[in-house]
Coordinates of C-alpha atoms in Angstrom, one line a residue:
M1117 CA 112.9 79.1 -16.9
S1118 CA 110.2 77.7 -17.2
Q1119 CA 109.0 74.9 -14.9
S1120 CA 106.9 71.6 -15.9
R1121 CA 103.6 71.3 -14.1
G1122 CA 103.9 70.5 -10.0
T1123 CA 107.4 70.8 -10.0
V1124 CA 109.9 73.2 -7.6
P1125 CA 113.0 74.6 -8.2
H1126 CA 116.0 73.4 -6.3
R1127 CA 116.8 77.5 -5.8
F1128 CA 114.3 77.5 -3.4
P1129 CA 113.8 74.9 -0.4
L1130 CA 110.8 73.2 0.6
P1131 CA 108.9 74.0 3.9
P1132 CA 108.9 71.8 6.5
V1133 CA 106.4 69.3 6.9
T1134 CA 104.0 70.0 9.5
V1135 CA 101.8 67.7 11.7
S1136 CA 99.6 68.5 14.2
G1137 CA 101.3 71.8 13.8
R1138 CA 104.9 70.3 14.3
S1139 CA 107.2 70.9 12.8
H1140 CA 108.2 66.4 11.1
D1141 CA 111.4 66.7 12.0
A1142 CA 110.6 67.4 15.8
V1143 CA 107.6 64.2 15.2
T1144 CA 111.2 62.0 13.8
S1145 CA 113.0 63.2 16.7
R1146 CA 110.3 62.0 19.7
A1147 CA 109.7 58.6 17.4
A1148 CA 113.3 58.4 17.6
H1149 CA 113.3 58.6 20.9
R1150 CA 110.0 56.9 22.1
R1151 CA 111.7 53.5 20.2
L1152 CA 115.2 54.1 22.7
L1153 CA 113.5 54.7 25.5
C1154 CA 110.9 51.4 24.5
R1155 CA 114.3 49.1 24.3
S1156 CA 116.0 50.8 27.2
L1157 CA 113.2 49.6 29.6
S1158 CA 112.9 46.8 27.8
L1159 CA 117.0 45.3 28.3
L1160 CA 116.5 47.1 31.9
G1161 CA 114.5 44.9 32.5
R1162 CA 115.9 41.7 30.6
I1163 CA 118.4 42.0 33.4
V1164 CA 116.7 44.1 36.1
G1165 CA 113.8 41.2 36.5
D1166 CA 112.3 41.4 39.7
D1167 CA 115.0 42.5 41.7
D1168 CA 113.5 46.0 41.8
G1169 CA 110.5 45.5 43.6
G1170 CA 108.2 47.6 41.4
K1171 CA 109.9 50.3 41.8
L1172 CA 112.7 51.8 38.6
F1173 CA 116.6 51.5 39.7
T1174 CA 117.7 55.7 40.2
P1175 CA 121.1 55.2 37.6
E1176 CA 123.2 54.9 40.6
E1177 CA 121.3 51.8 41.7
Y1178 CA 121.1 50.1 38.6
E1179 CA 125.1 51.1 37.8
E1180 CA 125.9 49.1 41.6
Y1181 CA 123.1 46.3 40.6
K1182 CA 125.5 45.6 37.6
K1183 CA 128.7 45.4 39.5
T1184 CA 127.0 43.0 42.2
V1185 CA 124.8 40.7 40.5
L1186 CA 126.4 40.7 36.8
P1187 CA 129.5 39.0 37.3
M1188 CA 127.7 36.2 40.0
R1189 CA 125.2 35.7 37.6
L1190 CA 127.2 34.9 34.3
Q1191 CA 130.0 32.8 37.0
N1192 CA 126.9 30.5 38.2
R1193 CA 124.3 30.5 35.7
L1194 CA 121.9 27.1 35.9
Y1195 CA 120.6 25.9 33.6
V1196 CA 116.6 23.9 33.7
S1197 CA 114.8 22.2 31.6
W1198 CA 112.1 19.5 31.9
R1199 CA 113.9 16.1 31.0
S1200 CA 112.6 12.4 29.7
P1201 CA 113.9 9.1 31.0
T1202 CA 115.7 9.2 27.1
G1203 CA 117.6 11.8 27.8
M1204 CA 116.1 14.8 26.0
D1205 CA 115.3 18.1 26.8
C1206 CA 111.3 18.5 26.1
K1207 CA 110.9 21.7 27.5
L1208 CA 113.7 24.9 27.8
V1209 CA 112.8 26.2 30.6
G1210 CA 112.9 30.2 30.3
P1211 CA 111.7 33.6 32.4
E1212 CA 108.5 33.5 31.4
T1213 CA 107.7 29.5 31.7
P1214 CA 105.0 28.6 35.3
C1215 CA 106.0 26.5 37.7
F1216 CA 103.7 24.4 39.6
C1217 CA 103.0 27.0 41.6
T1218 CA 101.4 29.1 38.7
H1219 CA 104.1 31.5 39.1
R1220 CA 107.2 32.0 36.8
Y1221 CA 110.3 31.0 36.1
K1222 CA 111.9 34.4 36.7
Q1223 CA 110.4 35.1 39.7
H1224 CA 111.8 32.6 41.6
K1225 CA 115.3 32.4 43.0
T1226 CA 118.1 32.2 40.2
D1227 CA 121.0 33.8 41.5
F1228 CA 123.1 32.8 44.1
Q1229 CA 126.4 34.0 44.6
E1230 CA 127.3 30.4 45.8
L1231 CA 126.5 27.6 44.3
P1232 CA 125.1 24.8 46.8
K1233 CA 127.0 21.8 47.0
E1234 CA 123.7 19.9 47.5
R1235 CA 121.6 18.1 45.1
P1236 CA 119.2 18.7 43.7
L1237 CA 119.6 22.2 43.5
L1238 CA 116.1 24.0 45.0
L1239 CA 114.9 27.6 43.5
P1240 CA 112.3 28.1 45.4
C1241 CA 109.8 31.1 44.9
R1242 CA 110.0 34.3 45.4
V1243 CA 106.6 35.7 45.8
S1244 CA 105.5 36.2 49.2
K1245 CA 103.3 33.9 50.9
C1246 CA 104.1 31.3 48.2
A1247 CA 105.5 27.5 49.7
C1248 CA 106.7 27.0 46.7
K1249 CA 109.9 25.1 47.5
S1250 CA 111.5 24.6 44.3
F1251 CA 110.6 25.6 40.7
H1252 CA 108.5 22.7 38.9
Y1253 CA 107.6 22.2 35.5
I1254 CA 104.6 21.4 34.5
P1255 CA 103.6 21.2 31.1
L1256 CA 100.3 22.5 29.5
N1257 CA 97.7 20.6 27.2
G1258 CA 97.4 23.7 24.8
S1259 CA 97.2 26.7 27.1
R1260 CA 95.2 25.0 29.5
P1261 CA 96.9 23.4 32.5
I1262 CA 96.8 19.5 33.1
R1263 CA 94.4 17.2 34.8
C1264 CA 95.5 14.8 37.4
R1265 CA 94.3 11.4 37.5
C1266 CA 91.7 12.8 39.6
K1267 CA 90.2 14.6 36.8
H1268 CA 91.2 18.0 38.6
F1269 CA 93.3 20.6 37.1
A1270 CA 97.6 21.2 38.5
D1271 CA 96.8 24.7 39.2
E1272 CA 93.8 22.6 41.9
H1273 CA 96.3 20.6 43.2
S1274 CA 99.1 22.0 46.4
V1275 CA 102.3 23.6 46.0
A1276 CA 104.0 21.4 49.7
G1277 CA 104.9 18.1 49.7
T1278 CA 103.2 15.7 47.5
Y1279 CA 101.3 18.2 45.7
H1280 CA 97.9 16.4 47.2
C1281 CA 94.8 18.0 45.2
T1282 CA 92.8 20.4 47.6
Q1283 CA 89.4 19.6 45.9
C1284 CA 89.0 15.8 46.9
T1285 CA 90.1 12.8 49.7
K1286 CA 91.2 10.9 47.2
C1287 CA 94.0 11.9 45.9
S1288 CA 97.8 11.3 46.7
G1289 CA 100.0 13.5 44.6
F1290 CA 99.9 15.0 41.5
H1291 CA 99.7 11.9 38.6
S1292 CA 99.2 13.1 35.0
S1293 CA 98.4 9.9 32.3
F1294 CA 99.8 13.1 30.2
T1295 CA 101.6 12.5 27.0
C1296 CA 104.9 14.5 26.2
G1297 CA 105.5 15.0 22.2
C1298 CA 108.5 13.1 22.7
S1299 CA 106.4 9.7 23.4
Q1300 CA 106.8 9.4 26.5
P1301 CA 104.1 10.1 29.5
A1302 CA 104.4 13.3 31.8
Y1303 CA 104.8 11.7 34.9
T1304 CA 108.3 9.8 34.1
H1305 CA 109.7 13.0 33.5
D1306 CA 111.8 15.6 36.1
T1307 CA 113.1 19.3 36.3
V1308 CA 116.7 19.1 36.0
V1309 CA 118.6 22.2 37.0
E1310 CA 122.3 21.8 36.2
T1311 CA 125.6 24.5 36.5
K1312 CA 127.5 24.7 33.0
E1313 CA 130.0 22.0 34.0
E1314 CA 127.5 19.7 34.8
R1315 CA 125.6 20.4 31.1
L1316 CA 129.0 20.3 29.6
A1317 CA 130.3 16.7 30.6
Q1318 CA 126.7 15.5 29.8
G1319 CA 127.0 16.9 25.7
K1320 CA 124.2 19.8 25.9
P1321 CA 124.2 23.4 24.9
V1322 CA 124.6 26.1 27.5
G1323 CA 125.5 28.7 25.1
H1324 CA 127.0 32.3 25.4
D1325 CA 127.5 34.3 28.4
V1326 CA 124.7 36.8 28.8
P1327 CA 123.7 39.0 31.5
F1328 CA 120.1 39.0 31.3
A1329 CA 117.9 36.9 34.5
A1330 CA 116.3 33.9 34.8
M1331 CA 117.8 32.9 31.0
G1332 CA 117.5 28.8 32.6
G1333 CA 118.3 26.4 29.8
L1334 CA 117.6 29.3 26.7
T1335 CA 120.8 29.2 24.9
G1336 CA 119.2 30.2 21.3
F1337 CA 116.0 30.0 19.1
S1338 CA 116.2 26.8 19.0
S1339 CA 115.4 26.0 22.5
L1340 CA 112.0 27.7 21.7
A1341 CA 111.0 24.3 20.8
E1342 CA 110.2 21.3 22.2
G1343 CA 112.7 18.8 22.2
Y1344 CA 111.4 16.0 19.7
M1345 CA 111.0 19.2 16.8
R1346 CA 114.9 20.2 17.1
L1347 CA 116.9 19.1 14.6
D1348 CA 119.3 17.1 17.4
E1349 CA 118.1 16.4 20.8
S1350 CA 121.7 17.7 22.3
G1351 CA 120.3 21.4 20.6
A1352 CA 123.9 22.2 20.1
G1353 CA 123.3 22.1 16.4
A1354 CA 125.5 21.1 13.8
P1355 CA 129.4 21.9 14.3
S1356 CA 131.6 24.5 11.5
T1357 CA 132.8 23.3 9.0
S1358 CA 136.5 23.3 10.1
F1359 CA 135.1 20.5 12.8
L1360 CA 133.5 18.8 10.1
E1361 CA 137.3 18.7 7.9
S1362 CA 139.3 18.1 10.7
S1363 CA 140.2 14.6 11.3
E1364 CA 137.8 13.9 15.1
S1365 CA 136.0 11.1 15.3
G1366 CA 131.6 10.7 14.5
T1367 CA 131.1 10.6 18.3
S1368 CA 133.0 13.6 19.3
H1369 CA 130.0 16.3 18.7
P1370 CA 126.5 16.3 19.8
F1371 CA 125.3 16.4 16.8
L1372 CA 127.0 12.9 14.4
K1373 CA 126.5 11.5 18.3
M1374 CA 122.7 11.4 17.1
Y1375 CA 123.4 10.9 13.0
Y1376 CA 127.3 9.4 13.0
Q1377 CA 125.4 5.7 12.6
P1378 CA 122.8 6.4 11.1
I1379 CA 124.7 7.6 8.3
K1380 CA 127.5 5.2 8.5
V1381 CA 125.1 1.9 8.5
Q1382 CA 123.3 3.6 4.9
A1383 CA 126.7 4.2 4.0
V1384 CA 127.5 0.7 3.9
S1385 CA 124.2 -1.2 2.8
E1386 CA 123.9 1.7 -0.2
P1387 CA 126.5 3.3 -1.2
S1388 CA 124.8 6.3 -3.2
G1389 CA 123.8 7.4 0.8
I1390 CA 125.6 10.1 1.2
V1391 CA 125.1 11.8 -2.2
T1392 CA 121.7 11.5 -1.3
Q1393 CA 121.7 12.9 1.9
V1394 CA 124.0 15.6 0.3
S1395 CA 121.6 16.2 -2.1
N1396 CA 119.1 17.1 -0.2
M1397 CA 120.7 19.1 2.0
R1398 CA 120.3 23.4 1.3
I1399 CA 123.1 25.3 0.6
S1400 CA 123.0 28.8 2.5
E1401 CA 124.5 30.0 -0.7
D1402 CA 121.4 29.0 -3.3
D1403 CA 119.2 30.9 -3.7
D1404 CA 115.4 28.7 -3.3
M1405 CA 115.2 28.9 -7.4
A1406 CA 118.8 27.7 -8.4
Y1407 CA 118.2 24.7 -5.1
F1408 CA 115.3 23.1 -6.9
E1409 CA 116.4 23.5 -10.4
R1410 CA 119.4 21.7 -9.6
R1411 CA 116.6 19.2 -8.0
Y1412 CA 114.9 18.6 -11.0
Q1413 CA 117.7 18.5 -12.9
E1414 CA 118.7 15.2 -10.6
R1415 CA 115.4 14.2 -11.2
L1416 CA 115.2 13.6 -14.5
L1417 CA 119.0 12.3 -15.6
K1418 CA 117.9 10.1 -12.9
E1419 CA 114.4 8.8 -14.8
K1420 CA 117.1 8.8 -17.7
E1421 CA 119.4 6.0 -16.3
Q1422 CA 116.2 4.4 -15.2
K1423 CA 114.9 4.2 -18.1
R1424 CA 118.7 3.1 -20.2
Q1425 CA 119.4 -0.1 -17.8
K1426 CA 115.2 -1.0 -18.9
N1427 CA 116.0 -0.7 -22.4
S1428 CA 119.1 -2.3 -22.3
K1429 CA 117.9 -5.5 -20.6
P1430 CA 117.8 -8.6 -22.8
P1431 CA 114.3 -9.5 -24.1
T1432 CA 113.1 -12.8 -22.1
T1433 CA 113.0 -15.5 -24.9
N1434 CA 110.0 -18.4 -23.6
R1435 CA 111.1 -22.2 -24.2
P1436 CA 108.1 -24.7 -25.2

């Protein structure tokens, strides 16, 4: 049987492709092994954090660590946030969030066998020779630390006591006029450390129980945004469909606490307010073209209705 140019009969198997003298299957296997190893090391780092002291755990030590630490971590997780006087969590602290002492949150004490009774909860820094008594969040101005009223940066102040300046004698303590995105000055905010029960009592999200170290206030992707940029100040997100279809009141969910009253007022003042909001809402089943087509048709109907009302008005007569 004749074969066209460039084709190979199926009865003749193709030789394995070689890359630098190695077969393609071997290269693929090694690449997959490297990816698996990278994922395993990443997971190990997220669970262990700095508890290994820079020395990789043996498999036996790792299993013992998980048996000892993970139940304690899941039961006594602490949520850390930088809160404005209005109650908004402007910043939810995560493992890499820097403290006033310039060390990360994951370098502070975050795991407790038993939670202390006294408040506020103190999370001292574990870095050697660091005098930081507890994690204290300080915002950044872009990528640089903010300045005190003495014109020096935050990292030029002492981390102990009243955070006095180490570069001048007139500064009695760090005090910045930096304004947060919530329109409140930085000095009116507080670093809040709270338990799961305390956070639930305020209607704030707690997320799922995870085994990772120093998760702080992170409960989802929305936690990475600043407070004023989130959909609602609680960060809990929209309630489920089953909750919306139930007979619960509008103030029993953090999301509805923020939006129930404005929607109610608009519905009273403008009967079509709810219809307009539903129309503006993206529906998950619609693709982009269907969504914009629906909005376009609604606009055409509105224009026709306005034109019809304008033409139906009786002509005005000017009396002499």
